[in-house]
CSV table of C-alpha atoms in Angstrom, one decimal:
chain,number,residue,atom,x,y,z
A,1,MET,CA,0.0,0.0,0.0
A,2,PRO,CA,1.4,3.4,-0.9
A,3,ASP,CA,2.2,5.8,1.9
A,4,ILE,CA,-0.4,8.5,1.2
A,5,GLU,CA,0.6,10.6,4.2
A,6,LEU,CA,4.3,10.6,3.1
A,7,TYR,CA,3.2,11.7,-0.4
A,8,HIS,CA,1.4,14.8,0.9
A,9,GLU,CA,4.1,15.6,3.5
A,10,LEU,CA,6.8,15.3,0.9
A,11,ASP,CA,4.9,17.3,-1.7
A,12,ASP,CA,4.4,20.1,0.8
A,13,ALA,CA,8.1,19.9,2.0
A,14,LEU,CA,9.3,20.1,-1.6
A,15,ALA,CA,7.0,23.1,-2.2
A,16,ALA,CA,8.4,24.8,1.0
A,17,VAL,CA,11.9,24.7,-0.4
A,18,GLU,CA,10.7,25.8,-3.8
A,19,ALA,CA,11.8,22.6,-5.5
A,20,GLU,CA,10.6,22.2,-9.1
A,21,THR,CA,10.2,18.5,-8.5
A,22,THR,CA,7.0,17.0,-7.1
A,23,ALA,CA,6.7,14.1,-4.7
A,24,ALA,CA,5.5,11.8,-7.5
A,25,GLU,CA,8.4,12.9,-9.8
A,26,ALA,CA,11.0,12.5,-7.0
A,27,HIS,CA,9.8,9.0,-6.4
A,28,GLY,CA,9.8,8.2,-10.1
A,29,ILE,CA,13.4,9.4,-10.4
A,30,LEU,CA,14.4,7.3,-7.4
A,31,CYS,CA,12.7,4.1,-8.8
A,32,GLY,CA,14.4,4.7,-12.1
A,33,MET,CA,17.8,5.1,-10.5
A,34,LEU,CA,17.2,1.9,-8.4
A,35,SER,CA,16.4,0.1,-11.6
A,36,GLY,CA,19.8,0.8,-13.1
A,37,PRO,CA,22.6,-1.8,-13.1
A,38,GLY,CA,24.7,0.0,-10.4
A,39,GLU,CA,23.9,1.0,-6.9
A,40,ALA,CA,21.7,4.1,-6.6
A,41,GLN,CA,23.3,6.8,-4.4
A,42,GLN,CA,21.0,8.5,-2.0
A,43,ALA,CA,23.1,11.8,-2.1
A,44,ARG,CA,23.0,11.9,-5.9
A,45,TRP,CA,19.2,11.3,-6.0
A,46,ILE,CA,18.6,14.0,-3.4
A,47,ALA,CA,20.9,16.5,-5.3
A,48,GLN,CA,18.8,15.8,-8.4
A,49,VAL,CA,15.5,16.3,-6.7
A,50,LEU,CA,16.6,19.5,-5.0
A,51,GLU,CA,18.6,20.8,-8.0
A,52,ASP,CA,16.7,24.1,-8.4
A,53,ALA,CA,15.5,24.3,-4.8
A,54,HIS,CA,16.2,27.0,-2.2
A,55,ALA,CA,16.9,24.4,0.6
A,56,ARG,CA,17.8,26.2,3.8
A,57,GLY,CA,16.8,26.1,7.5
A,58,ASP,CA,14.1,24.1,9.1
A,59,ALA,CA,12.2,23.6,5.8
A,60,ALA,CA,15.4,22.0,4.3
A,61,LYS,CA,15.9,19.7,7.3
A,62,ALA,CA,12.3,18.5,7.1
A,63,CYS,CA,12.5,17.9,3.4
A,64,LEU,CA,15.8,16.0,3.8
A,65,THR,CA,14.3,13.8,6.5
A,66,LEU,CA,11.4,12.9,4.3
A,67,LEU,CA,13.6,12.2,1.3
A,68,THR,CA,15.8,10.0,3.4
A,69,GLN,CA,12.8,8.1,4.6
A,70,LEU,CA,11.5,7.7,1.1
A,71,PHE,CA,14.9,6.4,-0.1
A,72,THR,CA,15.0,3.7,2.6
A,73,ASP,CA,11.3,2.7,2.2
A,74,THR,CA,11.5,2.5,-1.6
A,75,THR,CA,14.8,0.6,-1.7
A,76,GLU,CA,13.2,-2.0,0.6
A,77,ALA,CA,9.9,-2.1,-1.4
A,78,MET,CA,11.5,-2.6,-4.8
A,79,ASP,CA,13.6,-5.5,-3.5
A,80,ASP,CA,10.7,-7.1,-1.7
A,81,GLU,CA,9.9,-10.6,-3.0
A,82,ASP,CA,6.2,-10.1,-2.2
A,83,LEU,CA,6.0,-7.2,-4.8
A,84,ARG,CA,4.7,-4.7,-2.2
A,85,PHE,CA,6.2,-1.8,-4.2
A,86,GLU,CA,3.7,1.0,-5.1
A,87,PRO,CA,4.3,4.3,-7.0
A,88,LEU,CA,4.0,7.2,-4.6
A,89,LEU,CA,0.9,9.0,-5.8
A,90,PRO,CA,-2.0,11.1,-4.3
A,91,ALA,CA,-4.8,9.5,-2.3
A,92,GLU,CA,-7.7,7.9,-4.2
A,93,ASP,CA,-10.0,10.7,-3.0
A,94,ALA,CA,-7.9,13.4,-4.7
A,95,PRO,CA,-9.4,14.8,-7.9
A,96,ILE,CA,-8.7,12.6,-10.9
A,97,GLY,CA,-6.9,15.4,-12.7
A,98,GLU,CA,-4.4,15.7,-9.8
A,99,ARG,CA,-3.9,12.0,-9.7
A,100,ALA,CA,-3.4,11.8,-13.5
A,101,ALA,CA,-0.9,14.6,-13.5
A,102,ALA,CA,1.0,13.0,-10.6
A,103,LEU,CA,1.1,9.7,-12.5
A,104,GLY,CA,2.5,11.5,-15.6
A,105,ARG,CA,5.1,13.2,-13.5
A,106,TRP,CA,6.0,9.9,-11.8
A,107,CYS,CA,6.6,8.3,-15.3
A,108,GLU,CA,8.6,11.4,-16.4
A,109,GLY,CA,10.7,11.0,-13.3
A,110,PHE,CA,11.2,7.3,-13.8
A,111,LEU,CA,12.6,7.9,-17.3
A,112,LEU,CA,15.0,10.5,-16.0
A,113,GLY,CA,16.0,8.2,-13.2
A,114,ILE,CA,16.8,5.2,-15.5
A,115,ALA,CA,19.1,7.5,-17.5
A,116,LEU,CA,20.8,8.7,-14.3
A,117,GLY,CA,21.0,5.1,-13.2
A,118,GLY,CA,23.0,4.0,-16.2
A,119,ILE,CA,20.4,2.6,-18.6
A,120,SER,CA,21.0,4.1,-22.0
A,121,GLU,CA,18.3,5.0,-24.5
A,122,SER,CA,19.4,2.3,-26.9
A,123,GLY,CA,21.2,-1.0,-26.4
A,124,ASP,CA,20.8,-4.7,-26.2
A,125,ARG,CA,17.8,-5.2,-23.9
A,126,PRO,CA,14.6,-7.2,-23.9
A,127,ARG,CA,11.7,-6.0,-26.1
A,128,GLU,CA,9.4,-6.0,-23.1
A,129,MET,CA,11.6,-3.5,-21.3
A,130,ASP,CA,11.6,-1.1,-24.4
A,131,GLU,CA,7.8,-1.4,-24.6
A,132,VAL,CA,7.4,-0.4,-20.9
A,133,LEU,CA,9.7,2.6,-21.3
A,134,SER,CA,7.9,3.7,-24.5
A,135,ASP,CA,4.6,3.3,-22.6
A,136,PHE,CA,5.9,5.4,-19.7
A,137,ALA,CA,6.9,8.1,-22.2
A,138,GLU,CA,3.3,8.1,-23.4
A,139,ILE,CA,1.8,8.1,-19.9
A,140,ALA,CA,4.1,11.1,-19.0
A,141,ARG,CA,2.1,13.1,-21.6
A,142,VAL,CA,-1.3,12.0,-20.0
A,143,GLU,CA,-4.1,14.5,-20.1
A,144,ASP,CA,-4.2,16.2,-16.7
A,145,ASP,CA,-7.8,17.3,-16.8
A,146,PRO,CA,-9.7,14.1,-17.6
A,147,GLU,CA,-13.5,13.7,-17.1
A,148,ALA,CA,-14.3,12.4,-13.7
A,149,ASP,CA,-16.4,9.3,-14.3
A,150,GLU,CA,-16.3,5.6,-13.6
A,151,GLU,CA,-14.6,4.7,-16.9
A,152,THR,CA,-11.8,7.2,-16.2
A,153,GLU,CA,-11.3,5.9,-12.6
A,154,THR,CA,-11.1,2.3,-14.0
A,155,ALA,CA,-8.6,3.4,-16.7
A,156,TYR,CA,-6.5,5.3,-14.1
A,157,ALA,CA,-6.4,2.3,-11.7
A,158,GLU,CA,-5.3,0.1,-14.6
A,159,LEU,CA,-2.6,2.5,-15.5
A,160,VAL,CA,-1.3,2.7,-12.0
A,161,GLU,CA,-1.1,-1.1,-11.8
A,162,TYR,CA,0.7,-1.2,-15.2
A,163,VAL,CA,3.2,1.4,-14.0
A,164,ARG,CA,3.8,-0.5,-10.8
A,165,MET,CA,4.5,-3.8,-12.6
A,166,GLY,CA,6.3,-2.1,-15.5
A,167,ALA,CA,8.8,-0.5,-13.1
A,168,LEU,CA,9.4,-3.9,-11.4
A,169,LEU,CA,9.9,-5.5,-14.9
A,170,VAL,CA,12.4,-2.8,-15.9
A,171,GLN,CA,14.3,-3.3,-12.6
A,172,GLU,CA,14.3,-7.1,-13.1
A,173,HIS,CA,15.7,-6.9,-16.6
A,174,ALA,CA,18.2,-4.1,-15.9
A,175,ASN,CA,19.6,-5.9,-12.8
A,176,ALA,CA,19.4,-9.4,-14.3
A,177,PRO,CA,23.2,-9.9,-14.5
A,178,ARG,CA,23.7,-8.5,-11.0
A,179,ARG,CA,20.9,-10.6,-9.5
A,180,ALA,CA,21.4,-13.8,-11.4
A,181,PRO,CA,20.9,-16.8,-9.2
A,182,GLN,CA,23.8,-19.2,-8.7
A,183,SER,CA,23.8,-22.0,-11.1
A,184,THR,CA,24.2,-25.3,-9.2
A,185,ASP,CA,24.1,-29.0,-10.1
A,186,ARG,CA,22.2,-31.7,-8.2
A,187,ASN,CA,24.9,-31.9,-5.6
A,188,GLY,CA,24.7,-28.1,-4.9
A,189,THR,CA,28.0,-27.5,-6.6
A,190,ASP,CA,28.4,-24.2,-8.4
A,191,LYS,CA,28.6,-25.2,-12.1
A,192,ARG,CA,30.5,-22.0,-12.9
A,193,LEU,CA,33.4,-23.2,-11.0
A,194,HIS,CA,34.0,-26.2,-13.4
């Protein structure tokens, strides 16, 4: 379950330091960076999120505390075998336009994050991964003033689930060499040693 309270606290904290990045976009950047082949660096991510901010005083401390919490929580969630990862987005009772815009910003952030995380725009990678990244680019351009009706709500929920699973798929493919299970024979001996 996404941490709705953290979303709103972080969005307010980022606004307080005049950051151009929203909470959804910051989370998308982080998830993209975590999907890369290397280790995501917390300091590098925070520097990216606060690049154009005026972070000083108590507002800056509060923002840094929330960003640190988000980094820890997201790192754990994306590595969780039970797939409990969720994109950080507004509450379900927020206007559909606000939620759609946040989802678009999340996807925009994710695409930036994967570039920062070392995944190039072209290269030898699975077709499924390219399709997800292409779809994320389309979602980033989503209409931010859709009509509020049951059909739109259903479409939004389906998009959120697609983004959630797509992010995990990208992470799985990008980290496959790093996370490859050991190859063992029937006796439990590592085959790569022979």
